[in-house]
PDB file of C-alpha atoms in Angstrom:
ATOM      1  CA  UNK J 250     152.638 214.504  79.680  1.00 50.00           C
ATOM      2  CA  UNK J 251     150.302 214.224  76.277  1.00 47.00           C
ATOM      3  CA  UNK J 252     152.056 211.085  75.116  1.00 47.00           C
ATOM      4  CA  UNK J 253     151.980 209.877  78.273  1.00 45.00           C
ATOM      5  CA  UNK J 254     148.013 210.151  79.003  1.00 50.00           C
ATOM      6  CA  UNK J 255     148.056 208.135  75.609  1.00 46.00           C
ATOM      7  CA  UNK J 256     150.086 205.355  76.264  1.00 46.00           C
ATOM      8  CA  UNK J 257     148.289 204.719  79.789  1.00 52.00           C
ATOM      9  CA  UNK J 258     144.547 204.859  77.684  1.00 52.00           C
ATOM     10  CA  UNK J 259     146.331 202.470  75.315  1.00 49.00           C
ATOM     11  CA  UNK J 260     147.495 199.755  78.213  1.00 52.00           C
ATOM     12  CA  UNK J 261     143.892 200.058  79.979  1.00 53.00           C
ATOM     13  CA  UNK J 262     142.676 199.186  76.301  1.00 51.00           C
ATOM     14  CA  UNK J 263     144.793 195.915  75.767  1.00 48.00           C
ATOM     15  CA  UNK J 264     144.097 195.003  79.337  1.00 53.00           C
ATOM     16  CA  UNK J 265     140.570 195.237  78.639  1.00 48.00           C
ATOM     17  CA  UNK J 266     140.675 192.983  75.339  1.00 46.00           C
ATOM     18  CA  UNK J 267     142.977 190.225  76.709  1.00 47.00           C
ATOM     19  CA  UNK J 268     140.105 190.185  80.146  1.00 50.00           C
ATOM     20  CA  UNK J 269     137.618 189.950  77.673  1.00 48.00           C
ATOM     21  CA  UNK J 270     139.054 186.624  75.503  1.00 47.00           C
ATOM     22  CA  UNK J 271     140.344 185.198  78.852  1.00 49.00           C
ATOM     23  CA  UNK J 272     136.674 185.383  79.675  1.00 45.00           C
ATOM     24  CA  UNK J 273     135.299 184.027  76.600  1.00 46.00           C
ATOM     25  CA  UNK J 274     137.261 180.472  76.579  1.00 46.00           C
ATOM     26  CA  UNK J 275     135.257 177.131  77.990  1.00 48.00           C
ATOM     27  CA  UNK J 276     138.077 175.522  80.244  1.00 46.00           C
ATOM     28  CA  UNK J 277     138.142 171.755  80.901  1.00 46.00           C
ATOM     29  CA  UNK J 278     137.346 171.955  84.134  1.00 46.00           C
ATOM     30  CA  UNK J 279     134.387 173.817  83.496  1.00 44.00           C
ATOM     31  CA  UNK J 280     133.258 170.570  81.281  1.00 46.00           C
ATOM     32  CA  UNK J 281     134.118 168.138  83.691  1.00 45.00           C
ATOM     33  CA  UNK J 282     131.974 169.915  86.240  1.00 45.00           C
ATOM     34  CA  UNK J 283     128.934 170.194  83.910  1.00 46.00           C
ATOM     35  CA  UNK J 284     129.053 166.957  81.695  1.00 47.00           C
ATOM     36  CA  UNK J 285     126.347 166.329  79.714  1.00 52.00           C
ATOM     37  CA  UNK J 286     122.741 166.436  81.199  1.00 52.00           C
ATOM     38  CA  UNK J 287     121.149 163.374  78.888  1.00 52.00           C
ATOM     39  CA  UNK J 288     120.789 160.068  80.749  1.00 52.00           C
ATOM     40  CA  UNK J 289     122.400 157.326  79.489  1.00 54.00           C
ATOM     41  CA  UNK J 290     119.614 154.907  78.309  1.00 56.00           C
ATOM     42  CA  UNK J 291     120.125 151.659  80.212  1.00 57.00           C
ATOM     43  CA  UNK J 292     119.283 148.261  79.090  1.00 55.00           C
ATOM     44  CA  UNK J 293     116.179 147.026  80.752  1.00 57.00           C
ATOM     45  CA  UNK J 294     115.654 143.234  81.982  1.00 57.00           C
ATOM     46  CA  UNK J 295     113.217 140.752  81.293  1.00 53.00           C
ATOM     47  CA  UNK J 296     110.605 140.997  84.261  1.00 56.00           C
ATOM     48  CA  UNK J 297     110.407 136.451  85.343  1.00 56.00           C
ATOM     49  CA  UNK J 298     106.829 135.121  85.534  1.00 56.00           C
ATOM     50  CA  UNK J 299     105.989 133.209  88.276  1.00 54.00           C
ATOM     51  CA  UNK J 300     105.666 130.022  86.816  1.00 54.00           C
ATOM     52  CA  UNK J 301     102.270 128.141  88.162  1.00 56.00           C
ATOM     53  CA  UNK J 302     102.388 124.912  89.170  1.00 53.00           C
ATOM     54  CA  UNK J 303     101.318 122.182  87.021  1.00 54.00           C
ATOM     55  CA  UNK J 304      97.626 120.449  87.213  1.00 58.00           C
ATOM     56  CA  UNK J 305      98.371 116.817  87.832  1.00 54.00           C
ATOM     57  CA  UNK J 306      95.255 114.544  86.991  1.00 56.00           C
ATOM     58  CA  UNK J 307      93.199 113.010  89.246  1.00 64.00           C
ATOM     59  CA  UNK J 308      93.570 109.123  88.886  1.00 67.00           C
ATOM     60  CA  UNK J 309      90.118 107.390  88.459  1.00 81.00           C
ATOM     61  CA  UNK J 310      89.042 105.471  91.279  1.00 93.00           C
ATOM     62  CA  UNK J 311      86.924 102.314  90.865  1.00 96.00           C
ATOM     63  CA  UNK J 312      84.594 100.833  93.624  1.00 97.00           C
ATOM     64  CA  UNK J 313      83.087  97.120  93.837  1.00 97.00           C
ATOM     65  CA  UNK J 314      81.529  95.594  97.000  1.00 98.00           C
ATOM     66  CA  UNK J 315      82.949  91.981  98.010  1.00 98.00           C
ATOM     67  CA  UNK J 316      79.377  89.592  99.412  1.00 98.00           C
ATOM     68  CA  UNK J 317      81.106  86.985 101.356  1.00 98.00           C
ATOM     69  CA  UNK J 318      78.690  84.091 102.655  1.00 97.00           C
ATOM     70  CA  UNK J 319      75.750  81.582 101.566  1.00 94.00           C
ATOM     71  CA  UNK J 320      72.291  80.710 101.495  1.00 91.00           C
ATOM     72  CA  UNK J 321      71.680  84.160 100.560  1.00 91.00           C
ATOM     73  CA  UNK J 322      73.246  85.162 103.719  1.00 95.00           C
ATOM     74  CA  UNK J 323      76.183  87.935 102.618  1.00 98.00           C
ATOM     75  CA  UNK J 324      78.428  90.504 104.948  1.00 98.00           C
ATOM     76  CA  UNK J 325      79.327  93.168 102.205  1.00 98.00           C
ATOM     77  CA  UNK J 326      82.732  94.919 102.261  1.00 98.00           C
ATOM     78  CA  UNK J 327      83.539  97.722  99.805  1.00 98.00           C
ATOM     79  CA  UNK J 328      86.532  97.897  97.983  1.00 98.00           C
ATOM     80  CA  UNK J 329      88.456 100.200  95.403  1.00 97.00           C
ATOM     81  CA  UNK J 330      90.957  99.872  93.098  1.00 96.00           C
ATOM     82  CA  UNK J 331      92.578 102.496  91.298  1.00 95.00           C
ATOM     83  CA  UNK J 332      92.926 100.399  87.630  1.00 94.00           C
ATOM     84  CA  UNK J 333      89.941  99.042  86.083  1.00 95.00           C
ATOM     85  CA  UNK J 334      88.178  96.111  88.026  1.00 97.00           C
ATOM     86  CA  UNK J 335      88.135  92.446  86.571  1.00 97.00           C
ATOM     87  CA  UNK J 336      86.478  89.504  87.700  1.00 98.00           C
ATOM     88  CA  UNK J 337      90.231  88.181  88.431  1.00 98.00           C
ATOM     89  CA  UNK J 338      90.621  91.096  90.763  1.00 98.00           C
ATOM     90  CA  UNK J 339      87.619  90.717  92.712  1.00 98.00           C
ATOM     91  CA  UNK J 340      88.088  86.810  93.548  1.00 98.00           C
ATOM     92  CA  UNK J 341      91.642  87.975  94.754  1.00 98.00           C
ATOM     93  CA  UNK J 342      89.979  90.441  96.828  1.00 98.00           C
ATOM     94  CA  UNK J 343      87.856  87.686  98.514  1.00 98.00           C
ATOM     95  CA  UNK J 344      91.008  85.517  98.663  1.00 98.00           C
ATOM     96  CA  UNK J 345      92.787  88.334 100.718  1.00 97.00           C
ATOM     97  CA  UNK J 346      89.726  89.398 103.121  1.00 98.00           C
ATOM     98  CA  UNK J 347      88.788  85.868 103.560  1.00 98.00           C
ATOM     99  CA  UNK J 348      92.772  83.732 103.595  1.00 97.00           C
ATOM    100  CA  UNK J 349      91.303  81.171 101.459  1.00 98.00           C
ATOM    101  CA  UNK J 350      93.612  80.359  98.314  1.00 98.00           C
ATOM    102  CA  UNK J 351      91.452  81.033  95.166  1.00 98.00           C
ATOM    103  CA  UNK J 352      94.083  80.305  92.510  1.00 98.00           C
ATOM    104  CA  UNK J 353      92.713  80.098  89.278  1.00 98.00           C
ATOM    105  CA  UNK J 354      94.245  77.797  86.423  1.00 97.00           C
ATOM    106  CA  UNK J 355      93.226  80.563  83.982  1.00 97.00           C
ATOM    107  CA  UNK J 356      91.444  83.498  83.867  1.00 97.00           C
ATOM    108  CA  UNK J 357      87.805  84.168  83.605  1.00 97.00           C
ATOM    109  CA  UNK J 358      85.885  83.603  80.686  1.00 95.00           C
ATOM    110  CA  UNK J 359      82.790  84.456  79.268  1.00 91.00           C
ATOM    111  CA  UNK J 360      80.620  82.573  77.527  1.00 81.00           C
ATOM    112  CA  UNK J 361      76.990  80.483  77.026  1.00 76.00           C
ATOM    113  CA  UNK J 362      75.067  83.216  78.859  1.00 79.00           C
ATOM    114  CA  UNK J 363      77.496  84.015  81.426  1.00 92.00           C
ATOM    115  CA  UNK J 364      81.126  83.518  82.999  1.00 96.00           C
ATOM    116  CA  UNK J 365      83.424  80.317  83.733  1.00 97.00           C
ATOM    117  CA  UNK J 366      85.771  80.412  86.823  1.00 98.00           C
ATOM    118  CA  UNK J 367      88.258  77.650  86.901  1.00 98.00           C
ATOM    119  CA  UNK J 368      89.988  77.048  90.256  1.00 98.00           C
ATOM    120  CA  UNK J 369      93.763  75.576  90.129  1.00 98.00           C
ATOM    121  CA  UNK J 370      94.408  72.348  91.906  1.00 96.00           C
ATOM    122  CA  UNK J 371      96.291  74.834  94.728  1.00 97.00           C
ATOM    123  CA  UNK J 372      93.005  76.630  95.544  1.00 97.00           C
ATOM    124  CA  UNK J 373      91.534  75.827  99.057  1.00 97.00           C
ATOM    125  CA  UNK J 374      88.776  73.896  97.134  1.00 95.00           C
ATOM    126  CA  UNK J 375      91.514  71.435  97.007  1.00 95.00           C
ATOM    127  CA  UNK J 376      93.173  72.004 100.186  1.00 94.00           C
ATOM    128  CA  UNK J 377      90.223  72.522 102.323  1.00 93.00           C
ATOM    129  CA  UNK J 378      90.034  75.007 105.004  1.00 92.00           C
ATOM    130  CA  UNK J 379      93.334  77.719 105.729  1.00 92.00           C
ATOM    131  CA  UNK J 380      95.057  76.753 108.774  1.00 92.00           C
ATOM    132  CA  UNK J 381      94.264  79.349 111.680  1.00 95.00           C
ATOM    133  CA  UNK J 382      91.140  80.340 110.142  1.00 96.00           C
ATOM    134  CA  UNK J 383      89.542  83.651 110.190  1.00 96.00           C
ATOM    135  CA  UNK J 384      87.005  83.711 113.543  1.00 95.00           C
ATOM    136  CA  UNK J 385      84.997  86.110 110.187  1.00 96.00           C
ATOM    137  CA  UNK J 386      84.748  83.552 108.179  1.00 97.00           C
ATOM    138  CA  UNK J 387      85.382  80.243 110.081  1.00 97.00           C
ATOM    139  CA  UNK J 388      84.143  77.009 108.177  1.00 96.00           C
ATOM    140  CA  UNK J 389      83.122  73.963 109.682  1.00 94.00           C
ATOM    141  CA  UNK J 390      84.222  71.430 107.205  1.00 93.00           C
ATOM    142  CA  UNK J 391      85.361  71.556 103.352  1.00 92.00           C
ATOM    143  CA  UNK J 392      81.755  71.209 102.228  1.00 94.00           C
ATOM    144  CA  UNK J 393      81.135  74.456 103.825  1.00 95.00           C
ATOM    145  CA  UNK J 394      83.911  76.109 102.483  1.00 97.00           C
ATOM    146  CA  UNK J 395      83.438  74.982  99.325  1.00 97.00           C
ATOM    147  CA  UNK J 396      79.691  76.571  99.310  1.00 96.00           C
ATOM    148  CA  UNK J 397      81.074  79.829 101.246  1.00 97.00           C
ATOM    149  CA  UNK J 398      83.928  80.036  98.281  1.00 98.00           C
ATOM    150  CA  UNK J 399      81.323  79.283  95.302  1.00 98.00           C
ATOM    151  CA  UNK J 400      78.645  81.400  96.571  1.00 98.00           C
ATOM    152  CA  UNK J 401      80.538  84.148  97.775  1.00 98.00           C
ATOM    153  CA  UNK J 402      82.279  84.652  94.578  1.00 98.00           C
ATOM    154  CA  UNK J 403      79.010  84.013  92.517  1.00 98.00           C
ATOM    155  CA  UNK J 404      77.428  86.722  94.127  1.00 98.00           C
ATOM    156  CA  UNK J 405      80.161  88.983  93.829  1.00 98.00           C
ATOM    157  CA  UNK J 406      80.770  88.625  90.161  1.00 98.00           C
ATOM    158  CA  UNK J 407      76.643  89.092  89.788  1.00 97.00           C
ATOM    159  CA  UNK J 408      76.463  92.055  91.129  1.00 97.00           C
ATOM    160  CA  UNK J 409      79.530  93.991  90.335  1.00 97.00           C
ATOM    161  CA  UNK J 410      78.669  93.172  86.479  1.00 94.00           C
ATOM    162  CA  UNK J 411      74.743  93.554  86.579  1.00 94.00           C
ATOM    163  CA  UNK J 412      73.357  96.575  87.683  1.00 91.00           C
ATOM    164  CA  UNK J 413      70.272  95.670  90.002  1.00 91.00           C
ATOM    165  CA  UNK J 414      68.705  98.983  88.270  1.00 92.00           C
ATOM    166  CA  UNK J 415      69.172  97.751  85.404  1.00 92.00           C
ATOM    167  CA  UNK J 416      68.576  93.957  85.153  1.00 93.00           C
ATOM    168  CA  UNK J 417      68.559  90.802  87.324  1.00 95.00           C
ATOM    169  CA  UNK J 418      72.369  89.866  88.859  1.00 95.00           C
ATOM    170  CA  UNK J 419      70.714  86.291  89.132  1.00 93.00           C
ATOM    171  CA  UNK J 420      70.329  86.390  85.409  1.00 93.00           C
ATOM    172  CA  UNK J 421      74.207  86.271  85.044  1.00 95.00           C
ATOM    173  CA  UNK J 422      75.239  82.320  84.629  1.00 97.00           C
ATOM    174  CA  UNK J 423      78.534  81.083  86.772  1.00 97.00           C
ATOM    175  CA  UNK J 424      79.838  77.999  85.547  1.00 97.00           C
ATOM    176  CA  UNK J 425      82.866  77.137  88.254  1.00 98.00           C
ATOM    177  CA  UNK J 426      84.813  73.782  87.494  1.00 97.00           C
ATOM    178  CA  UNK J 427      88.236  72.455  88.764  1.00 97.00           C
ATOM    179  CA  UNK J 428      91.065  72.444  85.842  1.00 94.00           C
ATOM    180  CA  UNK J 429      88.202  72.326  83.443  1.00 94.00           C
ATOM    181  CA  UNK J 430      85.773  69.333  85.088  1.00 96.00           C
ATOM    182  CA  UNK J 431      83.625  68.969  87.789  1.00 96.00           C
ATOM    183  CA  UNK J 432      84.089  70.105  91.214  1.00 97.00           C
ATOM    184  CA  UNK J 433      84.256  66.304  92.897  1.00 95.00           C
ATOM    185  CA  UNK J 434      84.496  66.278  96.869  1.00 92.00           C
ATOM    186  CA  UNK J 435      85.816  63.007  98.511  1.00 88.00           C
ATOM    187  CA  UNK J 436      82.140  62.916 100.487  1.00 82.00           C
ATOM    188  CA  UNK J 437      80.032  62.684  97.389  1.00 85.00           C
ATOM    189  CA  UNK J 438      79.403  66.879  96.843  1.00 91.00           C
ATOM    190  CA  UNK J 439      79.664  67.271  93.312  1.00 94.00           C
ATOM    191  CA  UNK J 440      79.117  70.857  91.100  1.00 96.00           C
ATOM    192  CA  UNK J 441      79.344  69.934  87.749  1.00 95.00           C
ATOM    193  CA  UNK J 442      81.260  72.027  85.325  1.00 95.00           C
ATOM    194  CA  UNK J 443      78.951  72.285  82.348  1.00 94.00           C
ATOM    195  CA  UNK J 444      76.480  73.411  84.248  1.00 95.00           C
ATOM    196  CA  UNK J 445      75.344  76.862  85.707  1.00 96.00           C
ATOM    197  CA  UNK J 446      76.330  76.633  89.764  1.00 97.00           C
ATOM    198  CA  UNK J 447      72.867  76.553  91.810  1.00 94.00           C
ATOM    199  CA  UNK J 448      73.982  75.004  94.491  1.00 91.00           C
ATOM    200  CA  UNK J 449      76.792  72.458  95.687  1.00 86.00           C
ATOM    201  CA  UNK J 450      74.718  68.715  95.065  1.00 79.00           C
ATOM    202  CA  UNK J 451      75.208  65.678  96.430  1.00 71.00           C
ATOM    203  CA  UNK J 452      76.005  62.657  94.200  1.00 66.00           C
ATOM    204  CA  UNK J 453      73.808  59.742  94.228  1.00 59.00           C
ATOM    205  CA  UNK J 454      75.565  55.874  94.700  1.00 54.00           C
TER     206      UNK J 454
END
């Protein structure tokens, strides 16, 4: 009996020893169930900044006034341009407004204390009033047309290029010619090309 009791005690001791060793082992399953708690750092994406619309520079606007009439009586017509205004542009605007042909033989030139305007043979100074005429700018004959054209061009250029608050616009002399010669109408009206325009003159004889 004494030997049997020793064997039972030995078996119990071995059983407890194996149980303790098995509990101390870490199984692969337990590693899978409890992964490394350290999070994986994800790369950050750059944040897109909203694009600002490109500001377009405002285009410059030039203004002027067309004066249409004769004998000091003029109607005013405001005009605008996106480009710098020139004498040729103003004359072209008068032509477009009235229906007159105001073709130039050459660009407007400066000198002799004023500006020279040379009309071409195709202009209404030679061909006469347009057909049909615009009622607002109706003239009775070629003499009245010539005076209205020259008075209108003169007044428009004078009052654009000479500021009335700084000087007298009429101090700017205008010289008119037809191909660099006197403007002469069949009924004896003449405008000398080498003298400042002061109105139409009836040639004597």
